[in-house]
Coordinates of C-alpha atoms and ligand atoms in Angstrom, one line a residue:
X22 CA 0.0 0.0 0.0
X23 CA 1.3 3.5 -0.7
X24 CA 2.9 5.0 2.5
X25 CA 0.5 8.0 2.4
X26 CA -2.3 5.6 3.2
X27 CA -1.0 4.9 6.6
X28 CA -3.7 2.5 7.7
X29 CA -6.5 2.1 5.2
X30 CA -7.7 -1.2 6.7
X31 CA -8.2 0.5 10.1
X32 CA -10.9 2.6 8.5
X33 CA -13.1 -0.5 7.8
X34 CA -14.6 -2.1 10.9
X35 CA -15.9 -5.1 9.0
X36 CA -12.4 -6.3 7.9
X37 CA -11.4 -7.1 11.5
X38 CA -13.1 -10.4 12.0
X39 CA -12.5 -14.0 11.5
X40 CA -14.6 -16.3 9.3
X41 CA -14.6 -20.0 10.0
X42 CA -11.8 -19.3 12.5
X43 CA -9.7 -17.6 9.8
X44 CA -9.0 -13.9 9.2
X45 CA -11.4 -12.5 6.7
X46 CA -9.9 -11.9 3.3
X47 CA -12.5 -10.0 1.4
X48 CA -12.0 -10.3 -2.4
X49 CA -15.6 -9.7 -3.5
X50 CA -15.3 -5.9 -4.1
X51 CA -16.8 -6.1 -7.6
X52 CA -20.0 -7.2 -6.0
X53 CA -19.9 -4.6 -3.3
X54 CA -17.2 -2.7 -1.4
X55 CA -16.8 -2.5 2.3
X56 CA -17.8 0.8 4.1
X57 CA -15.4 3.0 6.0
X58 CA -16.2 4.3 9.4
X59 CA -16.9 7.9 8.1
X60 CA -19.6 6.6 5.8
X61 CA -21.2 4.6 8.6
X62 CA -21.0 7.7 10.9
X63 CA -22.7 9.9 8.3
X64 CA -25.7 7.5 8.3
X65 CA -25.9 7.4 12.1
X66 CA -25.5 11.2 12.3
X67 CA -28.5 11.7 10.0
X68 CA -30.8 9.2 11.8
X69 CA -29.8 10.2 15.2
X70 CA -29.4 14.0 14.6
X71 CA -31.8 15.3 11.8
X72 CA -33.8 12.6 10.2
X73 CA -36.5 14.4 8.3
X74 CA -38.0 14.7 4.8
X75 CA -36.4 17.0 2.3
X76 CA -37.7 19.8 0.1
X77 CA -41.0 19.8 1.9
X78 CA -40.7 21.1 5.4
X79 CA -39.9 24.6 6.7
X80 CA -38.8 23.3 10.1
X81 CA -35.2 23.2 11.3
X82 CA -34.7 19.5 10.8
X83 CA -36.1 19.4 7.3
X84 CA -34.0 22.3 6.3
X85 CA -30.9 20.6 7.7
X86 CA -31.7 17.4 5.9
X87 CA -32.4 19.3 2.6
X88 CA -29.1 21.1 2.9
X89 CA -27.2 17.9 3.5
X90 CA -29.0 16.0 0.7
X91 CA -28.4 18.9 -1.8
X92 CA -24.9 19.2 -0.4
X93 CA -24.3 15.5 -1.3
X94 CA -25.5 16.3 -4.8
X95 CA -23.0 19.0 -5.2
X96 CA -20.3 16.8 -3.7
X97 CA -21.0 14.0 -6.3
X98 CA -21.0 16.6 -9.1
X99 CA -17.5 17.7 -8.0
X100 CA -16.4 14.0 -7.7
X101 CA -17.1 13.5 -11.4
X102 CA -16.5 17.1 -12.5
X103 CA -20.0 17.7 -13.7
X104 CA -20.7 21.2 -14.8
X105 CA -23.8 21.6 -12.6
X106 CA -25.3 19.7 -9.6
X107 CA -28.6 19.6 -11.4
X108 CA -26.9 17.0 -13.7
X109 CA -26.8 14.6 -10.8
X110 CA -29.9 12.4 -10.4
X111 CA -30.0 10.1 -7.4
X112 CA -31.1 6.6 -8.2
X113 CA -31.1 3.2 -6.5
X114 CA -28.0 2.2 -8.4
X115 CA -26.4 1.5 -11.8
X116 CA -29.2 -0.7 -12.9
X117 CA -31.9 1.8 -12.2
X118 CA -30.0 4.6 -13.9
X119 CA -29.5 2.7 -17.1
X120 CA -33.2 1.6 -17.1
X121 CA -34.3 5.3 -16.7
X122 CA -32.2 6.5 -19.7
X123 CA -33.1 3.5 -21.8
X124 CA -36.9 3.9 -21.2
X125 CA -36.7 7.6 -21.7
X126 CA -34.6 7.4 -24.9
X127 CA -36.8 4.6 -26.3
X128 CA -39.5 7.2 -26.9
X129 CA -37.1 9.1 -29.2
X130 CA -36.0 6.0 -31.2
X131 CA -37.6 4.7 -34.4
X132 CA -37.2 1.8 -36.9
X133 CA -34.0 2.2 -38.8
X134 CA -32.2 3.6 -35.8
X135 CA -29.4 1.6 -34.1
X136 CA -28.6 1.1 -30.5
X137 CA -25.0 0.0 -30.2
X138 CA -23.7 -1.8 -27.2
X139 CA -20.9 -4.4 -26.7
X140 CA -20.6 -8.1 -26.1
X141 CA -19.1 -7.7 -22.7
X142 CA -21.9 -5.8 -21.0
X143 CA -23.4 -6.7 -17.6
X144 CA -27.1 -7.7 -18.0
X145 CA -27.9 -4.2 -16.5
X146 CA -26.5 -2.6 -19.6
X147 CA -27.9 -5.1 -22.0
X148 CA -31.5 -6.0 -21.2
X149 CA -32.7 -2.4 -20.9
X150 CA -31.4 -1.8 -24.4
X151 CA -33.0 -5.0 -25.7
X152 CA -36.3 -3.6 -24.2
X153 CA -35.8 -0.2 -25.7
X154 CA -35.1 -1.7 -29.2
X155 CA -38.1 -3.9 -28.9
X156 CA -40.4 -1.0 -27.8
X157 CA -39.2 1.5 -30.6
X158 CA -38.4 -0.9 -33.5
X159 CA -34.8 0.2 -33.4
X160 CA -32.0 -2.4 -34.1
X161 CA -29.6 -3.6 -31.4
X162 CA -26.0 -4.2 -32.5
X163 CA -22.9 -5.4 -30.5
X164 CA -19.2 -4.5 -30.7
X165 CA -17.6 -7.9 -30.7
X166 CA -14.9 -9.0 -28.1
X167 CA -11.7 -10.5 -29.4
X168 CA -9.9 -13.8 -28.4
X169 CA -10.9 -17.2 -27.1
X170 CA -10.4 -15.8 -23.5
X171 CA -11.7 -12.3 -24.5
X172 CA -8.1 -11.3 -24.0
X173 CA -8.1 -9.0 -27.0
X174 CA -10.7 -6.4 -25.7
X175 CA -13.4 -4.9 -27.9
X176 CA -12.7 -5.0 -31.7
X177 CA -12.0 -1.4 -32.5
X178 CA -11.8 -2.2 -36.2
X179 CA -15.4 -3.5 -36.1
X180 CA -16.3 -0.2 -34.4
X181 CA -15.4 1.6 -37.6
X182 CA -18.1 -0.3 -39.5
X183 CA -20.6 -0.3 -36.6
X184 CA -20.5 3.3 -35.6
X185 CA -22.5 4.9 -38.3
X186 CA -24.9 7.9 -38.3
X187 CA -27.7 5.4 -37.9
X188 CA -26.4 4.8 -34.3
X189 CA -28.5 7.0 -32.0
X190 CA -27.2 5.5 -28.7
X191 CA -23.8 3.9 -27.9
X192 CA -23.9 2.2 -24.5
X193 CA -20.8 0.7 -23.1
X194 CA -19.1 -0.3 -19.8
X195 CA -16.0 1.4 -18.6
X196 CA -14.6 -1.7 -16.8
X197 CA -15.9 -5.2 -17.4
X198 CA -17.0 -6.9 -14.1
X199 CA -16.0 -10.3 -15.5
X200 CA -12.9 -9.6 -17.6
X201 CA -11.2 -6.7 -15.8
X202 CA -10.9 -5.1 -19.3
X203 CA -10.7 -1.2 -19.2
X204 CA -12.4 0.2 -22.2
X205 CA -11.0 3.2 -24.0
X206 CA -14.1 5.3 -23.0
X207 CA -12.7 8.7 -24.0
X208 CA -12.1 7.3 -27.5
X209 CA -15.6 5.8 -27.6
X210 CA -17.2 9.1 -26.6
X211 CA -15.2 11.0 -29.1
X212 CA -16.1 8.6 -31.9
X213 CA -19.8 8.5 -30.9
X214 CA -19.9 12.3 -30.9
X215 CA -18.5 12.3 -34.4
X216 CA -21.6 10.4 -35.7
X217 CA -24.1 12.2 -33.4
X218 CA -24.7 9.2 -31.1
X219 CA -25.7 9.7 -27.4
X220 CA -23.2 7.9 -25.1
X221 CA -24.3 6.0 -22.0
X222 CA -21.4 4.8 -19.8
X223 CA -21.9 2.0 -17.2
X224 CA -19.3 3.1 -14.6
X225 CA -20.3 0.6 -11.9
X226 CA -16.8 -1.0 -11.7
X227 CA -14.8 2.1 -12.3
X228 CA -16.2 5.1 -10.5
X229 CA -14.7 4.3 -7.0
X230 CA -11.4 2.9 -8.5
X231 CA -10.0 5.6 -10.7
X232 CA -10.5 9.3 -11.5
X233 CA -13.5 10.0 -13.7
X234 CA -14.2 13.3 -15.4
X235 CA -17.4 13.5 -17.3
X236 CA -16.5 16.8 -19.0
X237 CA -13.1 15.6 -20.1
X238 CA -14.8 12.5 -21.6
X239 CA -17.6 14.5 -23.1
X240 CA -20.0 11.8 -21.8
X241 CA -23.7 12.2 -22.2
X242 CA -25.0 9.8 -19.5
X243 CA -23.1 7.9 -16.8
X244 CA -24.6 5.5 -14.3
X245 CA -23.0 4.1 -11.1
X246 CA -23.7 2.6 -7.7
X247 CA -22.8 3.9 -4.3
X248 CA -22.3 0.5 -2.8
X249 CA -19.3 -0.3 -5.0
X250 CA -17.5 2.9 -4.1
X251 CA -17.5 2.6 -0.3
X252 CA -21.0 4.1 -0.1
X253 CA -24.3 2.5 1.1
X254 CA -26.5 0.1 -0.8
X255 CA -29.7 1.5 -2.4
X256 CA -28.2 4.7 -3.7
X257 CA -26.7 5.4 -7.1
X258 CA -26.2 8.2 -9.5
X259 CA -27.3 8.9 -13.0
X260 CA -25.3 11.7 -14.5
X261 CA -26.9 13.3 -17.6
X262 CA -25.7 16.3 -19.6
X263 CA -28.0 19.2 -18.9
X264 CA -29.0 19.9 -22.4
X265 CA -30.1 16.2 -22.9
X266 CA -31.8 15.9 -19.5
X267 CA -34.0 18.9 -20.2
X268 CA -35.3 17.1 -23.3
X269 CA -36.1 13.8 -21.7
X270 CA -39.5 12.9 -20.4
X271 CA -39.6 11.7 -16.8
X272 CA -39.6 8.0 -16.2
X273 CA -41.6 8.0 -13.0
X274 CA -44.2 10.6 -11.9
X275 CA -45.5 11.5 -8.5
X276 CA -44.7 14.0 -5.6
X277 CA -41.8 16.3 -5.6
X278 CA -41.2 16.4 -9.4
X279 CA -44.0 18.8 -10.4
X280 CA -44.5 22.5 -10.7
X281 CA -48.2 22.4 -10.8
X282 CA -50.9 19.8 -11.1
X283 CA -54.6 19.9 -12.1
X284 CA -57.2 17.0 -12.4
X285 CA -56.4 16.9 -16.0
X286 CA -52.6 17.4 -16.3
X287 CA -49.2 18.1 -14.6
X288 CA -46.1 20.2 -15.4
X289 CA -42.7 18.9 -14.5
X290 CA -39.8 20.6 -12.7
X291 CA -36.5 20.7 -14.5
X292 CA -33.8 18.1 -13.7
X293 CA -32.9 16.8 -11.3
X294 CA -36.3 16.9 -9.5
X295 CA -38.1 15.8 -12.6
X296 CA -36.4 12.4 -12.3
X297 CA -36.7 12.0 -8.5
X298 CA -40.4 11.4 -7.9
X299 CA -41.3 10.6 -4.3
X300 CA -39.3 10.8 -1.1
X301 CA -35.7 10.2 -2.1
X302 CA -33.1 8.0 -0.3
X303 CA -31.9 10.9 1.9
X304 CA -29.6 9.1 4.3
X305 CA -27.8 7.1 1.7
X306 CA -27.3 10.1 -0.6
X307 CA -25.7 12.0 2.3
X308 CA -23.5 9.0 3.1
X309 CA -22.5 8.8 -0.6
X310 CA -21.2 12.3 -0.2
X311 CA -19.1 11.0 2.7
X312 CA -17.8 8.2 0.5
X313 CA -16.7 10.7 -2.2
X314 CA -14.7 12.5 0.6
X315 CA -13.2 9.3 1.8
X316 CA -12.1 8.1 -1.7
X317 CA -10.6 11.5 -2.5
X318 CA -8.7 11.5 0.8
X319 CA -7.0 8.4 -0.5
X320 CA -6.6 9.6 -4.0
X321 CA -8.3 7.8 -6.8
X322 CA -5.2 7.7 -9.0
X323 CA -3.5 6.0 -6.0
X324 CA -6.4 3.5 -5.8
X325 CA -6.1 2.8 -9.5
X326 CA -2.4 2.2 -9.2
X327 CA -2.9 -0.1 -6.1
X328 CA -5.7 -2.1 -8.0
X329 CA -3.5 -2.5 -11.0
X330 CA -0.5 -3.6 -8.9
X331 CA -2.6 -6.2 -7.1
X332 CA -4.2 -7.7 -10.2
X333 CA -0.7 -7.8 -11.9
X334 CA 0.6 -9.9 -8.9
X335 CA -2.5 -12.0 -8.8
X336 CA -2.3 -12.8 -12.5
X337 CA 1.3 -13.8 -12.2
X338 CA 0.7 -16.0 -9.2
X339 CA -2.5 -17.6 -10.5
X340 CA -0.8 -18.4 -13.8
X341 CA 1.4 -20.9 -11.9
X342 CA -1.6 -23.0 -10.9
X343 CA -2.2 -26.3 -12.9
X344 CA -5.0 -26.2 -15.4
X345 CA -6.1 -22.7 -14.7
X346 CA -7.8 -20.7 -17.5
X347 CA -7.3 -16.9 -17.0
X348 CA -10.1 -14.8 -18.6
X349 CA -9.6 -11.3 -20.0
X350 CA -6.3 -9.4 -20.6
X351 CA -3.2 -11.6 -20.5
X352 CA -0.7 -11.7 -17.8
X353 CA 1.2 -8.4 -17.8
X354 CA -1.4 -6.5 -19.8
X355 CA -3.4 -3.6 -18.5
X356 CA -6.4 -4.6 -16.4
X357 CA -8.5 -3.3 -13.5
X358 CA -8.5 -4.7 -10.0
X359 CA -10.1 -8.0 -10.7
X360 CA -9.1 -11.4 -12.0
X361 CA -11.5 -14.0 -13.4
X362 CA -10.5 -17.7 -14.0
X363 CA -11.9 -21.2 -14.5
X364 CA -10.6 -24.7 -13.9
X365 CA -11.6 -27.5 -16.3
X366 CA -12.4 -30.0 -13.5
X367 CA -13.5 -27.9 -10.6
X368 CA -16.7 -25.9 -10.7
X369 CA -16.5 -22.2 -9.6
X370 CA -19.0 -22.8 -6.8
X371 CA -16.7 -25.5 -5.3
X372 CA -13.8 -23.1 -5.6
X373 CA -15.7 -20.4 -3.8
X374 CA -17.0 -22.8 -1.1
X375 CA -13.5 -24.0 -0.4
X376 CA -12.1 -20.6 -0.3
X377 CA -14.8 -19.5 2.1
X378 CA -13.5 -22.2 4.5
X379 CA -10.1 -20.4 4.4
X380 CA -11.8 -17.1 5.2
X381 CA -11.5 -15.9 1.5
X382 CA -14.6 -14.2 0.0
X383 CA -14.8 -14.7 -3.8
X384 CA -17.5 -14.7 -6.3
X385 CA -18.4 -17.6 -8.6
X386 CA -20.9 -17.7 -11.3
X387 CA -21.9 -15.9 -14.6
X388 CA -21.5 -12.5 -13.0
X389 CA -24.6 -11.3 -14.9
X390 CA -22.7 -11.8 -18.1
X391 CA -24.5 -14.9 -19.6
X392 CA -24.1 -14.1 -23.3
X393 CA -20.4 -13.4 -22.7
X394 CA -20.0 -16.7 -20.8
X395 CA -21.7 -18.6 -23.6
X396 CA -19.4 -17.0 -26.2
X397 CA -16.4 -18.1 -24.1
X398 CA -17.8 -21.6 -23.8
X399 CA -18.1 -21.3 -20.0
X400 CA -21.0 -21.4 -17.6
X401 CA -19.1 -19.7 -14.8
X402 CA -15.8 -18.3 -13.6
X403 CA -14.4 -17.6 -10.2
X404 CA -13.6 -13.9 -9.6
X405 CA -11.3 -12.2 -7.1
X406 CA -11.9 -8.4 -7.0
X407 CA -9.6 -6.0 -5.1
X408 CA -9.9 -2.6 -3.4
X409 CA -7.7 -0.1 -1.6
X410 CA -7.6 -2.2 1.6
X411 CA -6.4 -5.4 0.0
X412 CA -2.8 -6.6 0.2
X413 CA -0.4 -8.9 -1.5
X414 CA -0.4 -11.2 1.5
X415 CA -4.1 -11.7 0.9
X416 CA -3.3 -12.8 -2.7
X417 CA -0.9 -15.4 -1.2
X418 CA -3.7 -16.7 1.0
X419 CA -5.9 -16.9 -2.1
X420 CA -3.5 -18.8 -4.1
X421 CA -2.7 -21.2 -1.2
X422 CA -6.4 -21.8 -0.8
X423 CA -6.8 -22.6 -4.5
X424 CA -3.9 -25.0 -4.4
X425 CA -5.7 -26.8 -1.5
X426 CA -8.9 -27.0 -3.5
X427 CA -7.1 -28.3 -6.6
X428 CA -5.4 -31.1 -4.5
X429 CA -8.8 -32.1 -2.9
X430 CA -10.3 -32.5 -6.4
X431 CA -7.2 -34.4 -7.6
X432 CA -6.4 -31.6 -10.1
X433 CA -3.4 -30.1 -8.4
Ligands
C6P12 N1 -22.1 -6.2 -10.7 C1 -20.9 -8.0 -9.7 O1 -20.2 -8.0 -10.8 P1 -26.1 -2.7 -9.4 O2 -26.5 -4.0 -9.0 O3 -27.3 -1.9 -10.0 O4 -25.5 -1.9 -8.2 O5 -25.0 -2.7 -10.4 C2 -25.2 -3.5 -11.6 C3 -24.0 -3.6 -12.5 C4 -23.8 -2.9 -13.7 N2 -22.8 -2.9 -14.4 C5 -21.6 -3.6 -14.0 C6 -20.5 -3.5 -14.9 C7 -21.6 -4.3 -12.8 O6 -20.6 -4.9 -12.4 C8 -22.8 -4.3 -12.1 C9 -22.9 -5.1 -10.8 C10 -22.0 -7.0 -9.6 O7 -20.6 -8.8 -8.8 C11 -23.3 -7.8 -9.3 S1 -23.8 -8.8 -10.5

């Protein structure tokens, strides 16, 4: 760990426990990250000190809650360098944000239009576009991934042919949750702009792991989850460029998002309220602001370097295991802080169960990437995903656990 981080692990209460009598080695950060004390404290402060509804009350507690909630919006805007806090819509998470954009954009699509996405998308950035294409008559196309182990990343040459003026939406992930591939999102945004396509970035796996600047990218929409970036579950963000948000119809209607209502009709407020019908997730939004503070106190460039160093070490050590099939970028190539692998004779669920006995938390399964798994001829992989508090020693524990598993199954 970088020396400036003194004692990152001490900030995370949950890490200091044993599981099945072994020290917890938490390597399932792709599913959800752990929460630092400062984020937990922000939740407790709200519920103990000023729990109240926002935007509705004129009493002291409500005003304090409103200030903290809107302050969190401003903090998130700064976190991703949005031009205006009004471009930050609080959602339940990445999935909800993409669904909101896909449903809203579906109304603007027509037969002949193309929605372009990629073969490595999480179901959350795939099914909403299938639905949008079905509802509008638009055609859904995919940028292919290269290599038998998807080691070659997305096929940029195919992008030349696919990204035509017929493409109205280009939706892609920043970091693949199964492969660890880091997509060239700046290039994707630039090329999409050149043909007039709207970009939608799934930043679920990247937002808490590396600097992210929506204006430098020129991104139109970005969706991410609080719980993968040291924040609480149940809160996420949909960033939308102001000019586009103002043109989109709301996805949900109800209280808090209207200027005036008659028995016949209603007029919407501008963004962000227009997209936040009903009482929002006040406590978790405020705590998400605390998560932004925490991550910036570590430095997101430092986190990215730490993730990359751990995954490089993990790839090198894992490649020594007999019969392992490593998925995604090859050993030594650039990848994010996660590694995904399969053994011919041991099912991923057995690997995860054995690792759990050694205190190691992994994920095994299709990782909500079924079409990609099918393309790779797999049903599942085992995944270890790292964060700022993980160490090289934990990778050694992982590798030792995997050796034990392979021996048990007569594969080692
Ligand atoms: N991936 C995992 O890989 P939600 O559940 O809405 O917070 O995030 C959905 C999502 C969208 N895109 C990507 C790239 C993701 O990785 C995820 C969530 C988790 O373990 C759960 S499947």
